[in-house]
Short mmCIF file of C-alpha atoms and ligand atoms in Angstrom, two decimals:
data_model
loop_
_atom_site.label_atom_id
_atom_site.label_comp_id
_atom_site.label_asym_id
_atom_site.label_seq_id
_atom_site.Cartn_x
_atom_site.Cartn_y
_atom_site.Cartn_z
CA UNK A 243 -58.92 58.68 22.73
CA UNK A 244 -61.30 56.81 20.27
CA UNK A 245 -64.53 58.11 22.48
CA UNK A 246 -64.23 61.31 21.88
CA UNK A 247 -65.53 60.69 18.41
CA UNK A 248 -69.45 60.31 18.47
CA UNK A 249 -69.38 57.09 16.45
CA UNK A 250 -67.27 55.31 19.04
CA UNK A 251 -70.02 56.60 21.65
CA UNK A 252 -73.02 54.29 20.35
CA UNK A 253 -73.31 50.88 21.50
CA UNK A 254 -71.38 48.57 18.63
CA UNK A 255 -73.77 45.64 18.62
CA UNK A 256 -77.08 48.55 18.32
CA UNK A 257 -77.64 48.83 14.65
CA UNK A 258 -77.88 45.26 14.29
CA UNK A 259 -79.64 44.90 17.20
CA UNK A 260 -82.32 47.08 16.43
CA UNK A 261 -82.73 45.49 12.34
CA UNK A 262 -83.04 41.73 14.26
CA UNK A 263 -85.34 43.15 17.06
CA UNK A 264 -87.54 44.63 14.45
CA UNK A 265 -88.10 41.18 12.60
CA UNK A 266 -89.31 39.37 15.97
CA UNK A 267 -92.58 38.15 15.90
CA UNK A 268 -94.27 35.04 17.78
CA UNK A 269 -93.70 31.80 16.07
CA UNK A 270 -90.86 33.56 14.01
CA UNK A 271 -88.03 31.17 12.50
CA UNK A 272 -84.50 32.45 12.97
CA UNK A 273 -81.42 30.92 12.04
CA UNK A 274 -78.13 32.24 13.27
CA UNK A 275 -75.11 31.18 10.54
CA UNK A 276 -71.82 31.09 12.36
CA UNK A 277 -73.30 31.83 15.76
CA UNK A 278 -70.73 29.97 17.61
CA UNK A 279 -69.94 30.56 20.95
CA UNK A 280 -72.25 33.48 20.79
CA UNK A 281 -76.30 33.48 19.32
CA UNK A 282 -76.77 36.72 18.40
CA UNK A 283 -80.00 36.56 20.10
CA UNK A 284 -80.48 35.43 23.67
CA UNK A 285 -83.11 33.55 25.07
CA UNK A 286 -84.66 36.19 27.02
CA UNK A 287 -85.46 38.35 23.68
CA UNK A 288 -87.04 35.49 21.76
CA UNK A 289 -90.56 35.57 21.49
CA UNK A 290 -93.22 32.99 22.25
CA UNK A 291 -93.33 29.98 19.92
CA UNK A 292 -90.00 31.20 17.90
CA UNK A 293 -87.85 28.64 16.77
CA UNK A 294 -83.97 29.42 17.23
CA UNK A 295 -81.69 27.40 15.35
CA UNK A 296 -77.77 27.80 15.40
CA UNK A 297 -75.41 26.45 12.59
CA UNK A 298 -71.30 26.78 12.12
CA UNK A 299 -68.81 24.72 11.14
CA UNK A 300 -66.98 24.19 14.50
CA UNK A 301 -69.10 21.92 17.04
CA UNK A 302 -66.84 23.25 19.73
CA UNK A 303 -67.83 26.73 19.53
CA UNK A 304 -71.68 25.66 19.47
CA UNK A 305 -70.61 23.74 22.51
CA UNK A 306 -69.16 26.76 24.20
CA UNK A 307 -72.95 28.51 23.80
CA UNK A 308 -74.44 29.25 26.85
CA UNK A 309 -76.68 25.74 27.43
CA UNK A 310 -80.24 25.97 25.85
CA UNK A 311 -79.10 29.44 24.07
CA UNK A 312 -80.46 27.14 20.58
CA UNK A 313 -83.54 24.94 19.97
CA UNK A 314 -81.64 23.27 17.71
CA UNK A 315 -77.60 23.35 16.42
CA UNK A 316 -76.33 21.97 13.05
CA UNK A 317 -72.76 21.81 12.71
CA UNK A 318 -71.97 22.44 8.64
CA UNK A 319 -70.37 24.80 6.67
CA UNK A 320 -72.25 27.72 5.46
CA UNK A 321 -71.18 26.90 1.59
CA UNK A 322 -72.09 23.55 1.68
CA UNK A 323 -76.08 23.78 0.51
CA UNK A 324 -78.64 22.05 3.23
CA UNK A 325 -82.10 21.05 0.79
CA UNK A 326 -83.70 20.50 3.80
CA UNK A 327 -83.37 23.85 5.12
CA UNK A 328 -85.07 24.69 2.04
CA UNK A 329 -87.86 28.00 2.89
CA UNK A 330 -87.36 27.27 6.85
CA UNK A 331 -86.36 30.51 8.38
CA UNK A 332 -87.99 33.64 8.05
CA UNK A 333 -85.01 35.53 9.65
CA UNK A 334 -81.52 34.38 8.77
CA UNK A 335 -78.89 36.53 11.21
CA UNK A 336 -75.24 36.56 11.13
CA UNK A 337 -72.77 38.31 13.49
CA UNK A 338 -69.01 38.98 12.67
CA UNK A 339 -69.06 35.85 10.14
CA UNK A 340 -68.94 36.83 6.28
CA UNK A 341 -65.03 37.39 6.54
CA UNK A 342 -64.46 34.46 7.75
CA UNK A 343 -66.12 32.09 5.06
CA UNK A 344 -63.42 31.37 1.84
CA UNK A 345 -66.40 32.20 -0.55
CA UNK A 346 -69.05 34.50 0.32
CA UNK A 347 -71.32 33.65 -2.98
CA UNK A 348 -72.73 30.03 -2.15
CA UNK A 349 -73.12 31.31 1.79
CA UNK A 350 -75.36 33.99 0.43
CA UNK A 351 -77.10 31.74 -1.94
CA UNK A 352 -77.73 29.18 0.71
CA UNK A 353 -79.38 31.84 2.70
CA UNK A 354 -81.40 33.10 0.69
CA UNK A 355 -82.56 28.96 -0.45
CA UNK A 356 -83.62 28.65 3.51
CA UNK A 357 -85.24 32.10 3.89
CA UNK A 358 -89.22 32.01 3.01
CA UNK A 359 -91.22 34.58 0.88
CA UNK A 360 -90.42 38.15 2.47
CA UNK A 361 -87.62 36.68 4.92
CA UNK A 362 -84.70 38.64 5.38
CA UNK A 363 -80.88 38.76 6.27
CA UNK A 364 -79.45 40.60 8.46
CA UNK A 365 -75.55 40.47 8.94
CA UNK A 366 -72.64 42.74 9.98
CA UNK A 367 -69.03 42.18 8.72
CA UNK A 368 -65.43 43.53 8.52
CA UNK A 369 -65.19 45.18 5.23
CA UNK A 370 -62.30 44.10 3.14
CA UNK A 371 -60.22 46.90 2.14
CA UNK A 372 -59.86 48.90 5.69
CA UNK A 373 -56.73 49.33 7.07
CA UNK A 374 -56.73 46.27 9.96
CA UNK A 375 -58.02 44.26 6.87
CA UNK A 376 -55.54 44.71 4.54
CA UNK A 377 -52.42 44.02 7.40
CA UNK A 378 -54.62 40.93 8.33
CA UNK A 379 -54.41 39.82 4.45
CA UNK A 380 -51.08 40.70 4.53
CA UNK A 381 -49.23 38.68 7.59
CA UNK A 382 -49.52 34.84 7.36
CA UNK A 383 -52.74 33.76 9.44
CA UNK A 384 -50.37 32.26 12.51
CA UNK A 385 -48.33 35.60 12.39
CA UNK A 386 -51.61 37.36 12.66
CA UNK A 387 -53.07 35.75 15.88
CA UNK A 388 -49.75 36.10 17.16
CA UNK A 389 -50.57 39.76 16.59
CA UNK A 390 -53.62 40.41 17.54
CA UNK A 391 -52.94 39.12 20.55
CA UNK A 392 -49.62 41.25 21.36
CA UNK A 393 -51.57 44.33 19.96
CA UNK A 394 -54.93 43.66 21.48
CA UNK A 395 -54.81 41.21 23.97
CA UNK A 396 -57.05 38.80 22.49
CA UNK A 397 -56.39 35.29 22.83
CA UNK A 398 -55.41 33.55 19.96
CA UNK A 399 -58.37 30.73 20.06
CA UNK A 400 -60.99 33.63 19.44
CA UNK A 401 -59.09 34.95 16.63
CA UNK A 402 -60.54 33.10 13.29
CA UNK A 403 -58.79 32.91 10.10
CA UNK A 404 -60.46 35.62 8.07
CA UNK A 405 -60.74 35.52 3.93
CA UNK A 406 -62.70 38.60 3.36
CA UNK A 407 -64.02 37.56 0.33
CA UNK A 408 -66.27 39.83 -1.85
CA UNK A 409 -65.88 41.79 2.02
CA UNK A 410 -66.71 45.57 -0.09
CA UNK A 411 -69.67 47.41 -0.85
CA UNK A 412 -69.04 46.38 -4.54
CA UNK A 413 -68.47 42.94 -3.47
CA UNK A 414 -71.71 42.43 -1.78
CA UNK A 415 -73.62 44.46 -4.12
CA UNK A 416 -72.77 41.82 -6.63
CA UNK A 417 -72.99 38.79 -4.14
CA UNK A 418 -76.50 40.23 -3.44
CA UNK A 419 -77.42 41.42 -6.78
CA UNK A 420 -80.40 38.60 -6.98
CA UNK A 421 -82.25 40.18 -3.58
CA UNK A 422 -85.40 41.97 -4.17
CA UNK A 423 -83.92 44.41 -1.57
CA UNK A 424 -80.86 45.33 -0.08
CA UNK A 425 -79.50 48.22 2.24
CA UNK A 426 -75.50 48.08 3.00
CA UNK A 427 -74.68 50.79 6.00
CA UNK A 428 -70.74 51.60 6.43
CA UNK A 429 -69.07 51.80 9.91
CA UNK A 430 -65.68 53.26 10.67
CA UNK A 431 -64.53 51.99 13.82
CA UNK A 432 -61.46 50.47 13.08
CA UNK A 433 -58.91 52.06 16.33
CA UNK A 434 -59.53 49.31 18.34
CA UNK A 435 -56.83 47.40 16.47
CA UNK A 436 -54.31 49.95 17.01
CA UNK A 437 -54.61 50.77 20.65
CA UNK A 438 -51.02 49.66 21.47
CA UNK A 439 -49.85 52.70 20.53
CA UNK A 440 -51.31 55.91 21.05
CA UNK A 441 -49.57 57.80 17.82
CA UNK A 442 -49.97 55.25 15.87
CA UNK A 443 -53.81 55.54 16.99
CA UNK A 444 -54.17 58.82 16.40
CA UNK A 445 -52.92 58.70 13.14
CA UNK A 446 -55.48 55.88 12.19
CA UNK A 447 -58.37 57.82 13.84
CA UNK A 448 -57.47 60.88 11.70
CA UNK A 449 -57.35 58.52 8.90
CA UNK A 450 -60.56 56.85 9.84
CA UNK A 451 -62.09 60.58 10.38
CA UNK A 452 -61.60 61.34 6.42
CA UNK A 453 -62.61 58.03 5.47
CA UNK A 454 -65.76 58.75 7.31
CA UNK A 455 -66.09 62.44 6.48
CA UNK A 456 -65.84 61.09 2.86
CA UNK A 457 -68.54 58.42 3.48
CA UNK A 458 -65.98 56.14 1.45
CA UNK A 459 -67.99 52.88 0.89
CA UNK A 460 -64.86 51.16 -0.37
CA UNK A 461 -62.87 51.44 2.92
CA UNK A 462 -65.38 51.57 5.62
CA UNK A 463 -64.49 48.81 8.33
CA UNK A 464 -67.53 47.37 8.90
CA UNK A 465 -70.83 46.80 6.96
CA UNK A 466 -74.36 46.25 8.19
CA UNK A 467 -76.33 44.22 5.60
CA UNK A 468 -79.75 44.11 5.56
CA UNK A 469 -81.87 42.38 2.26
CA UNK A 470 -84.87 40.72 1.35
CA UNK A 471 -85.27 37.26 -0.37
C1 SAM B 551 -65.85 35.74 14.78
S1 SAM B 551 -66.78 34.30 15.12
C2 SAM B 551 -68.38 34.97 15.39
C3 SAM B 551 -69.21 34.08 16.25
C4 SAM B 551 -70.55 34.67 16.71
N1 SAM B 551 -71.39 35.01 15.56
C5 SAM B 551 -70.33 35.89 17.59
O1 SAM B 551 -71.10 36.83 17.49
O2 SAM B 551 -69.43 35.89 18.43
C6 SAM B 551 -66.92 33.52 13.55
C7 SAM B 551 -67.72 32.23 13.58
O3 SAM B 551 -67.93 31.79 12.25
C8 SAM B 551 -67.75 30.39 12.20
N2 SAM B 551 -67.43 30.04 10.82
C9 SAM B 551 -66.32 30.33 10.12
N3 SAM B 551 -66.40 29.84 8.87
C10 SAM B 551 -67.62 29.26 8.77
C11 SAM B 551 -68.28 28.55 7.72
N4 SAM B 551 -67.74 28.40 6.51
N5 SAM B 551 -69.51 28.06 7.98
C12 SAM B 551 -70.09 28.20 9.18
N6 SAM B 551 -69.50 28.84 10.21
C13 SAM B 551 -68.28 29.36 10.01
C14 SAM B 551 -66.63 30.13 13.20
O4 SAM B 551 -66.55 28.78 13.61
C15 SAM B 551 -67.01 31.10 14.31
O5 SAM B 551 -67.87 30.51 15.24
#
């Protein structure tokens, strides 16, 4: 039902894709906060001499990266600040991890402390305020997973506790405020979450279609973030 709307159509990971792909150069220094399980670049697209490093909190889900997917893995939470990552990393990339962090302001201060002169972020999130979002922030977190996996079939284990702090176009305007650029890009693909039940689908997706028609920065799903030390 969701596919007949154009902005299902397009590849999800693509926007992203094409921002990191852009900033790929030989000898380039990525880091990938919260990569987990999944490096949000693989192997075969880095370039000569690049240096890949991954970093989360949870040694098992760097563990469950496909082997030799990092040159190098530090287990620590984004908040906590790293001096000797200090102006390492021209590239800092992040997939699906802002909402899950309890404070969003030290992450993004951290990054920008281990990004060099003209490096860059780019990250995509779950925005805060749309409608999954605000059920999520609702139920208690156990409740939740239980939910998500009834509703989508997901298995509990890759369901992380999610905070969504400062997760709004306000919210990282301000978290991002010290940036000598920044681009924020909303998304509206939400119906995934609501697929066990095609009225109650449909009734999202027209939701979702005025959110979208409205270009409503406050309750757009997802946000691509792209900004400049
Ligand atoms: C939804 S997963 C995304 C993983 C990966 N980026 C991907 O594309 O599949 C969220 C990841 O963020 C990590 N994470 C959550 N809080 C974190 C924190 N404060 N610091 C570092 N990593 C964190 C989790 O351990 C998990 O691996």
């Amino acid at each position: 039902m969701s596919a007949v709307r154009p902005r299902y159509a397009l590849y999800w990971r693509g926007p992203f894709e094409e921002r990191v792909r852009e900033r790929l150069r030989p000898g380039v220094r990525i880091l990938d906060v919260g990569s987990g399980a999944l490096p949000a670049i693989s192997r075969a697209e880095l370039p000569a001499k690049s240096n890949y490093v991954g970093l989360d909190i949870s040694a098992a889900e760097l563990g469950k990266a496909p082997v030799g997917a990092y040159d190098e893995t530090i287990v620590a939470d984004a908040a906590t600040a790293l001096p000797e990552l200090r102006r390492s990393f021209d590239l800092v990339v992040s997939w699906q991890v802002l909402e899950h962090v309890e404070s969003t302001e030290p992450v993004v201060a951290n990054v920008r402390s281990y990004l060099d002169a003209g490096g860059s972020f780019v990250a995509m999130l779950s925005g805060g305020l749309s409608p999954f979002a605000l059920i999520n922030r609702l139920v208690p977190q156990e409740f939740g997973r239980q939910l998500l996996e009834r509703l989508t079939g997901r298995e509990p284990v890759t369901v992380f506790p999610a905070h969504y702090d400062r997760c709004t176009y306000r919210g990282l305007e301000r978290v991002f405020s010290r940036w000598s650029d920044l681009e924020i890009q909303c998304y509206y693909r939400g119906a995934g979450y609501f697929r066990f039940n095609p009225v109650v689908q449909a009734a999202y997706l027209a939701l979702e279609d005025r959110l979208e028609h409205a270009r409503s920065r406050r309750f757009a799903t997802h946000y691509l973030v792209q900004a400049i030390r």
